[in-house]
C-alpha positions as a LaTeX table, in Angstrom:
\begin{tabular}{lrrr}
\hline
Residue & $x$ (\AA) & $y$ (\AA) & $z$ (\AA) \\
\hline
Unk1 & $-0.54$ & $-25.71$ & 14.90 \\
Unk2 & $-2.17$ & $-26.06$ & 11.48 \\
Unk3 & $-0.02$ & $-25.42$ & 8.44 \\
Unk4 & $-1.33$ & $-23.00$ & 5.81 \\
Unk5 & $-2.18$ & $-24.43$ & 2.43 \\
Unk6 & $-1.61$ & $-22.54$ & $-0.81$ \\
Unk7 & $-4.67$ & $-20.93$ & $-2.34$ \\
Unk8 & $-5.28$ & $-20.84$ & $-6.08$ \\
Unk9 & $-7.95$ & $-18.68$ & $-7.64$ \\
Unk10 & $-9.02$ & $-19.92$ & $-11.08$ \\
Unk11 & $-9.66$ & $-17.22$ & $-13.66$ \\
Unk12 & $-11.05$ & $-17.45$ & $-17.15$ \\
Unk13 & $-8.59$ & $-16.12$ & $-19.72$ \\
Unk14 & $-9.90$ & $-14.12$ & $-22.65$ \\
Unk15 & $-8.14$ & $-12.71$ & $-25.64$ \\
Unk16 & $-7.45$ & $-8.99$ & $-25.42$ \\
Unk17 & $-9.59$ & $-8.36$ & $-28.50$ \\
Unk18 & $-12.75$ & $-9.30$ & $-26.56$ \\
Unk19 & $-12.17$ & $-6.82$ & $-23.75$ \\
Unk20 & $-12.67$ & $-3.05$ & $-24.08$ \\
Unk21 & $-9.61$ & $-0.82$ & $-24.31$ \\
Unk22 & $-8.35$ & 0.12 & $-20.89$ \\
Unk23 & $-8.43$ & 3.89 & $-20.37$ \\
Unk24 & $-5.28$ & 5.71 & $-19.34$ \\
Unk25 & $-5.61$ & 8.46 & $-16.77$ \\
Unk26 & $-3.57$ & 10.78 & $-19.01$ \\
Unk27 & $-2.05$ & 12.56 & $-16.08$ \\
Unk28 & 1.54 & 13.35 & $-15.20$ \\
Unk29 & 3.21 & 10.51 & $-13.27$ \\
Unk30 & 3.67 & 11.31 & $-9.61$ \\
Unk31 & 6.53 & 8.93 & $-9.00$ \\
Unk32 & 8.19 & 5.61 & $-9.73$ \\
Unk33 & 8.89 & 2.87 & $-7.17$ \\
Unk34 & 10.28 & $-0.66$ & $-7.23$ \\
Unk35 & 7.57 & $-3.32$ & $-7.45$ \\
Unk36 & 9.08 & $-5.49$ & $-4.71$ \\
Unk37 & 9.33 & $-2.52$ & $-2.35$ \\
Unk38 & 5.62 & $-1.77$ & $-2.79$ \\
Unk39 & 4.63 & $-5.38$ & $-2.09$ \\
Unk40 & 6.83 & $-5.52$ & 1.04 \\
Unk41 & 5.52 & $-2.19$ & 2.34 \\
Unk42 & 1.94 & $-3.34$ & 1.80 \\
Unk43 & 2.58 & $-6.44$ & 3.89 \\
Unk44 & 3.76 & $-4.29$ & 6.80 \\
Unk45 & 1.22 & $-1.48$ & 6.57 \\
Unk46 & $-2.00$ & $-3.30$ & 5.73 \\
Unk47 & $-1.91$ & $-5.16$ & 9.07 \\
Unk48 & $-2.77$ & $-1.91$ & 10.85 \\
Unk49 & $-5.76$ & $-0.95$ & 8.69 \\
Unk50 & $-9.17$ & $-1.21$ & 10.32 \\
Unk51 & $-10.90$ & $-4.49$ & 9.50 \\
Unk52 & $-14.43$ & $-3.13$ & 9.72 \\
Unk53 & $-15.75$ & $-0.69$ & 7.16 \\
Unk54 & $-17.69$ & 1.51 & 9.60 \\
Unk55 & $-14.88$ & 4.07 & 9.31 \\
Unk56 & $-14.10$ & 3.98 & 5.58 \\
Unk57 & $-10.97$ & 6.14 & 5.73 \\
Unk58 & $-9.38$ & 3.80 & 8.29 \\
Unk59 & $-10.39$ & 0.78 & 6.17 \\
Unk60 & $-7.78$ & 1.85 & 3.64 \\
Unk61 & $-4.15$ & 2.76 & 3.14 \\
Unk62 & $-3.13$ & 6.39 & 2.70 \\
Unk63 & $-0.68$ & 6.94 & $-0.16$ \\
Unk64 & 1.42 & 10.12 & $-0.21$ \\
Unk65 & 4.18 & 11.10 & $-2.61$ \\
Unk66 & 7.22 & 12.59 & $-0.87$ \\
Unk67 & 10.56 & 13.82 & $-2.23$ \\
Unk68 & 12.12 & 10.70 & $-0.70$ \\
Unk69 & 9.57 & 8.27 & $-2.14$ \\
Unk70 & 6.05 & 6.97 & $-1.70$ \\
Unk71 & 4.64 & 6.80 & 1.85 \\
Unk72 & 2.02 & 4.21 & 2.82 \\
Unk73 & 0.17 & 4.62 & 6.12 \\
Unk74 & $-2.64$ & 2.70 & 7.79 \\
Unk75 & $-4.35$ & 2.99 & 11.17 \\
Unk76 & $-7.24$ & 1.39 & 12.99 \\
Unk77 & $-7.71$ & 3.83 & 15.87 \\
Unk78 & $-5.21$ & 2.02 & 18.12 \\
Unk79 & $-2.23$ & 1.28 & 15.87 \\
Unk80 & $-0.43$ & 3.26 & 13.19 \\
Unk81 & 1.92 & 1.80 & 10.59 \\
Unk82 & 3.94 & 3.99 & 8.23 \\
Unk83 & 6.33 & 2.77 & 5.55 \\
Unk84 & 8.22 & 4.86 & 2.98 \\
Unk85 & 9.23 & 3.29 & $-0.33$ \\
Unk86 & 12.32 & 4.89 & $-1.90$ \\
Unk87 & 11.70 & 6.76 & $-5.15$ \\
Unk88 & 13.38 & 5.73 & $-8.38$ \\
Unk89 & 14.37 & 8.53 & $-10.70$ \\
Unk90 & 13.36 & 12.14 & $-10.17$ \\
Unk91 & 11.73 & 12.71 & $-6.78$ \\
Unk92 & 8.40 & 14.51 & $-6.72$ \\
Unk93 & 7.14 & 17.14 & $-4.34$ \\
Unk94 & 4.85 & 16.40 & $-1.39$ \\
Unk95 & 1.55 & 15.29 & $-2.91$ \\
Unk96 & $-1.30$ & 13.67 & $-1.02$ \\
Unk97 & $-2.55$ & 11.00 & $-3.42$ \\
Unk98 & $-5.40$ & 9.72 & $-1.26$ \\
Unk99 & $-6.69$ & 6.68 & 0.59 \\
Unk100 & $-6.78$ & 3.41 & $-1.33$ \\
Unk101 & $-9.37$ & 0.84 & $-0.23$ \\
Unk102 & $-7.75$ & $-2.02$ & 1.69 \\
Unk103 & $-9.09$ & $-4.55$ & $-0.82$ \\
Unk104 & $-7.47$ & $-2.67$ & $-3.70$ \\
Unk105 & $-4.12$ & $-2.64$ & $-1.94$ \\
Unk106 & $-4.35$ & $-6.38$ & $-1.27$ \\
Unk107 & $-5.30$ & $-7.19$ & $-4.88$ \\
Unk108 & $-2.48$ & $-5.00$ & $-6.20$ \\
Unk109 & $-0.03$ & $-6.79$ & $-3.92$ \\
Unk110 & $-1.21$ & $-10.23$ & $-5.08$ \\
Unk111 & $-0.97$ & $-9.25$ & $-8.74$ \\
Unk112 & 2.55 & $-7.89$ & $-8.28$ \\
Unk113 & 3.82 & $-10.56$ & $-5.86$ \\
Unk114 & 6.14 & $-12.32$ & $-8.35$ \\
Unk115 & 6.96 & $-9.35$ & $-10.57$ \\
Unk116 & 10.26 & $-7.56$ & $-10.86$ \\
Unk117 & 10.84 & $-4.05$ & $-12.12$ \\
Unk118 & 9.17 & $-0.77$ & $-11.28$ \\
Unk119 & 5.75 & 0.89 & $-11.15$ \\
Unk120 & 4.76 & 4.36 & $-12.23$ \\
Unk121 & 2.10 & 6.01 & $-10.06$ \\
Unk122 & $-0.32$ & 8.59 & $-11.46$ \\
Unk123 & $-3.45$ & 10.29 & $-10.10$ \\
Unk124 & $-6.40$ & 12.01 & $-11.70$ \\
Unk125 & $-9.46$ & 13.24 & $-9.84$ \\
Unk126 & $-10.51$ & 10.42 & $-7.51$ \\
Unk127 & $-8.56$ & 7.63 & $-9.24$ \\
Unk128 & $-5.00$ & 6.37 & $-8.87$ \\
Unk129 & $-3.13$ & 4.29 & $-11.44$ \\
Unk130 & $-0.21$ & 1.91 & $-10.96$ \\
Unk131 & 1.42 & 0.87 & $-14.26$ \\
Unk132 & 4.39 & $-1.42$ & $-14.74$ \\
Unk133 & 6.78 & $-1.33$ & $-17.67$ \\
Unk134 & 5.14 & $-4.29$ & $-19.39$ \\
Unk135 & 1.46 & $-5.17$ & $-19.33$ \\
Unk136 & $-0.12$ & $-4.49$ & $-15.93$ \\
Unk137 & $-2.23$ & $-1.41$ & $-15.30$ \\
Unk138 & $-4.08$ & $-1.20$ & $-11.99$ \\
Unk139 & $-6.61$ & 1.59 & $-11.47$ \\
Unk140 & $-8.53$ & 2.12 & $-8.24$ \\
Unk141 & $-11.00$ & 4.67 & $-7.02$ \\
Unk142 & $-9.86$ & 6.50 & $-3.89$ \\
Unk143 & $-11.89$ & 6.64 & $-0.69$ \\
Unk144 & $-13.46$ & 10.04 & $-0.10$ \\
Unk145 & $-12.42$ & 11.51 & 3.23 \\
Unk146 & $-9.39$ & 12.75 & 5.12 \\
Unk147 & $-6.88$ & 10.38 & 6.70 \\
Unk148 & $-5.67$ & 11.39 & 10.19 \\
Unk149 & $-2.72$ & 13.80 & 10.09 \\
Unk150 & 0.32 & 11.64 & 10.79 \\
Unk151 & 2.45 & 14.71 & 11.56 \\
Unk152 & 0.34 & 15.44 & 14.63 \\
Unk153 & 0.39 & 11.83 & 15.83 \\
Unk154 & 4.07 & 10.93 & 15.41 \\
Unk155 & 6.44 & 13.31 & 17.22 \\
Unk156 & 9.35 & 14.89 & 15.33 \\
Unk157 & 11.72 & 14.41 & 18.27 \\
Unk158 & 11.86 & 12.42 & 21.48 \\
Unk159 & 13.67 & 12.53 & 24.82 \\
Unk160 & 13.67 & 8.83 & 25.63 \\
Unk161 & 15.06 & 6.12 & 23.39 \\
Unk162 & 15.13 & 2.35 & 23.80 \\
Unk163 & 17.22 & 0.00 & 21.68 \\
Unk164 & 15.97 & $-3.56$ & 21.83 \\
Unk165 & 17.01 & $-6.65$ & 19.87 \\
Unk166 & 14.26 & $-7.70$ & 17.49 \\
Unk167 & 14.35 & $-11.34$ & 18.63 \\
Unk168 & 13.98 & $-10.36$ & 22.31 \\
Unk169 & 11.05 & $-8.07$ & 21.56 \\
Unk170 & 9.38 & $-10.77$ & 19.50 \\
Unk171 & 9.81 & $-13.37$ & 22.25 \\
Unk172 & 8.38 & $-10.97$ & 24.86 \\
Unk173 & 5.37 & $-10.13$ & 22.71 \\
Unk174 & 4.78 & $-13.63$ & 21.30 \\
Unk175 & 1.84 & $-14.41$ & 23.63 \\
Unk176 & $-0.09$ & $-11.34$ & 22.43 \\
Unk177 & 1.13 & $-10.78$ & 18.85 \\
Unk178 & 0.05 & $-13.17$ & 16.11 \\
Unk179 & 2.79 & $-14.20$ & 13.70 \\
\hline
\end{tabular}
């Protein structure tokens, strides 16, 4: 089995005086979440996003603000992954933020991978902004379209329940599930 090698992406650094001022969305923040929680949730959810871009809405991650936190959801037509990140501070009401392109979610996760602290999320028109308490501001355009209604797919209650040890389930699915 080959071992993965670390990947480094060289970037040219420029002084901030050379670059144009970064615009703020000037909208009310929707919520605040821990940076590490967002990165972890992205790792779980992005696996289920469609890999082809023939269905643009499924080639992204839906972001929704809930009173309990920020919900990330991805689907590819066969699988559905949903992860809720706990809110820090005052919870917001249910607000559909939109569908972030998969590439934007992956870049945001890489940028925030070693950061601690929290992110403030804001939305204006078809853009979403993630801003940390120091120097990172990440703005992405949202995908136009409607993500499948998760409430209709995932049942609210169930009659059958199975409790399985994680290790046993992983061993049973090892031949078909990549690690």
